GROMACS .gro file of C-alpha atoms in nm:
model
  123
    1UNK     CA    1  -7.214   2.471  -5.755
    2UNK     CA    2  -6.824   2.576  -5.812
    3UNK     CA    3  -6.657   2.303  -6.095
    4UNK     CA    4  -6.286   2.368  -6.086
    5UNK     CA    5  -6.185   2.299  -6.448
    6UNK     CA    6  -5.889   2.073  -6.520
    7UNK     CA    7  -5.518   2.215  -6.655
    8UNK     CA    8  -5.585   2.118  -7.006
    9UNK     CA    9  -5.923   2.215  -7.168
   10UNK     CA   10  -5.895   2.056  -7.516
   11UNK     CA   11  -6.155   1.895  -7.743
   12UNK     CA   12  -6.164   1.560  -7.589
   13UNK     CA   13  -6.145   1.700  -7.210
   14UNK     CA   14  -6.405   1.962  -7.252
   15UNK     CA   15  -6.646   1.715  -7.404
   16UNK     CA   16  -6.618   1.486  -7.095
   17UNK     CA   17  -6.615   1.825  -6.870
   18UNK     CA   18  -6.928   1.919  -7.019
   19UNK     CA   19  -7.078   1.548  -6.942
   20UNK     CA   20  -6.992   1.554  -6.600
   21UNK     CA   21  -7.176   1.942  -6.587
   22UNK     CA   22  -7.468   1.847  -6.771
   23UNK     CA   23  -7.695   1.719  -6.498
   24UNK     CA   24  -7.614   2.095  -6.328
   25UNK     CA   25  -7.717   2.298  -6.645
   26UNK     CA   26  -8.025   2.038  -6.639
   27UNK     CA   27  -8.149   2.183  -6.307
   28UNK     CA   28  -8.415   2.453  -6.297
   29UNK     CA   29  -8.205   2.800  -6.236
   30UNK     CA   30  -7.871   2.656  -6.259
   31UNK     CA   31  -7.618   2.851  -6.067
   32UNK     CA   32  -7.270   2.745  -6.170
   33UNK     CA   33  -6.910   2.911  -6.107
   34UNK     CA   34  -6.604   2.745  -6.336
   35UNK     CA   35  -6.301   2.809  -6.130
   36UNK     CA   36  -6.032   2.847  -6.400
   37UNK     CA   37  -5.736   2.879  -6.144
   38UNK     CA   38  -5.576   2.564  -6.262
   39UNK     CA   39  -5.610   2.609  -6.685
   40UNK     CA   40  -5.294   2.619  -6.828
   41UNK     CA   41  -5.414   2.559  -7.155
   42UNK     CA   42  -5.762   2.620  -7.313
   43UNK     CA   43  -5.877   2.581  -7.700
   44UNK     CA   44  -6.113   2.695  -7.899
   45UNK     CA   45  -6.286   2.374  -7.822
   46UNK     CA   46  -6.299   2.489  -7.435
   47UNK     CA   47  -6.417   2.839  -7.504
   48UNK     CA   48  -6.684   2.729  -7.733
   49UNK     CA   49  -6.774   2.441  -7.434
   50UNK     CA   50  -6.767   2.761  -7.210
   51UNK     CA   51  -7.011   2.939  -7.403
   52UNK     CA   52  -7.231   2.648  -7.461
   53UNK     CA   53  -7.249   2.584  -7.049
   54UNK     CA   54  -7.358   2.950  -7.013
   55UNK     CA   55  -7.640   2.919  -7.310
   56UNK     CA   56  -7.750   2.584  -7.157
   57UNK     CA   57  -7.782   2.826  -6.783
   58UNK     CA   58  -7.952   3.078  -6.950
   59UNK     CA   59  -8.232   2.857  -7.095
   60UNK     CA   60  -8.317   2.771  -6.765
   61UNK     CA   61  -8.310   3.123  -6.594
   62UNK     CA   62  -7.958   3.054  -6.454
   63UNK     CA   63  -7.648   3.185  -6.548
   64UNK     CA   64  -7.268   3.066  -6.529
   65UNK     CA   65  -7.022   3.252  -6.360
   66UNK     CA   66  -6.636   3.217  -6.405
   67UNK     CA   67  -6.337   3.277  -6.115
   68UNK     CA   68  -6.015   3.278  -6.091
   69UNK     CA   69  -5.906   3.323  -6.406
   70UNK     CA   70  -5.547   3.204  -6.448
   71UNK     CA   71  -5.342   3.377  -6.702
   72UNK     CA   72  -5.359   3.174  -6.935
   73UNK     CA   73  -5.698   3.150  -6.966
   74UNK     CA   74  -5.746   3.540  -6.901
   75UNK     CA   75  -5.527   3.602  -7.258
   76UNK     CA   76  -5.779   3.318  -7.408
   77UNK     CA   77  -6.070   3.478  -7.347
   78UNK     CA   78  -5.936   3.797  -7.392
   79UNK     CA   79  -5.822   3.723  -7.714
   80UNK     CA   80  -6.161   3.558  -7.883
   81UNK     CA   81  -6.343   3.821  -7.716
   82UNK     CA   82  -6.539   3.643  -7.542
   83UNK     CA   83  -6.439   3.775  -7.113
   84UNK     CA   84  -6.736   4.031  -7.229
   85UNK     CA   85  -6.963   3.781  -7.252
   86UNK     CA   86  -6.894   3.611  -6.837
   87UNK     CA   87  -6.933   3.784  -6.538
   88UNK     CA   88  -6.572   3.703  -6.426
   89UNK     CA   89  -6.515   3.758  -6.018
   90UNK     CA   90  -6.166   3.703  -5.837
   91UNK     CA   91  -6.251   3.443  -5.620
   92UNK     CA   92  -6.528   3.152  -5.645
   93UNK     CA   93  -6.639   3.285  -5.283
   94UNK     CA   94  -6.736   3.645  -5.454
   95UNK     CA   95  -6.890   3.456  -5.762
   96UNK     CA   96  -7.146   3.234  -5.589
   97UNK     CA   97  -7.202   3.521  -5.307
   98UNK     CA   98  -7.317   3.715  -5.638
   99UNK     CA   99  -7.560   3.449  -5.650
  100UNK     CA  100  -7.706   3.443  -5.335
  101UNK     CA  101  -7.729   3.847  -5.337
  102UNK     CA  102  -7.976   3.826  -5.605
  103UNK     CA  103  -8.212   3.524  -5.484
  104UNK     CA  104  -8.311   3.599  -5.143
  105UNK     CA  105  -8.411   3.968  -5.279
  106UNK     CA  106  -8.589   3.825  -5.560
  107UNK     CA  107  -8.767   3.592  -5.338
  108UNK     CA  108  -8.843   3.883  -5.096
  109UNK     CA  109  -9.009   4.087  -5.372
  110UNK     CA  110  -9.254   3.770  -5.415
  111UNK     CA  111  -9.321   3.700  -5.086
  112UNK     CA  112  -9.370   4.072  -5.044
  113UNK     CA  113  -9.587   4.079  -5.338
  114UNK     CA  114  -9.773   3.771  -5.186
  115UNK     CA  115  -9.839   3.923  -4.878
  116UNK     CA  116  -9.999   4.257  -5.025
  117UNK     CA  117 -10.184   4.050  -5.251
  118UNK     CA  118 -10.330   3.848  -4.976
  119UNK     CA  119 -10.449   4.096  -4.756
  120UNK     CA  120 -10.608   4.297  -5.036
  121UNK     CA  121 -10.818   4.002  -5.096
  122UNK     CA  122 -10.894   3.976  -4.734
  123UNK     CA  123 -10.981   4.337  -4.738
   0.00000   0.00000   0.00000
């Protein structure tokens, strides 16, 4: 799922950004991309809503990806240190292609593992 974000990530707007989110992060492997293209301004309130999206991915085995930075939001993150924390791609096409790159191999190792299994049994 790509969720642009809106111009203006402040307290109030990132808790009703993280509302609207919450039945993503909810999912079993969540794979989410925040487009931040549009942010013109973003708070401490928005990083910390950042981080909190990614933790809430990450207890489910998914993980949150951010694009586009604008930069704005670039210098934000940059300066609470917290760009080290995201995988951060330049387009929302390369982030959720970053997704699907890692699940059908994944998969492929299981159904690879499956199909040794089963013929060793058969065996």
């Amino acid at each position: 799922m790509v969720k642009r974000m809106p111009e203006r990530v402040n307290s109030r707007v990132a808790r009703e950004f993280l509302r609207d989110v919450q039945p993503f992060l909810t999912t079993d492997r969540p794979q989410i991309v925040f487009d931040l293209s549009q942010v013109k301004q973003l708070d401490a309130a928005g990083v910390e809503m950042l981080l909190r999206c990614m933790s809430e991915a990450h207890k489910r085995d998914g993980d949150l990806k951010l694009a586009t930075l604008s930069p704005q939001a670039a210098v934000v993150l940059e300066l609470t240190r917290t760009e080290r924390l995201f995988e951060i791609f330049e387009t929302s096409t390369d982030a959720v292609r970053s997704f699907s790159g890692f699940l059908p191999n994944a998969m492929r190792q299981q159904l690879l593992h499956r199909t040794n299994t089963q013929a060793t049994l058969a065996a």
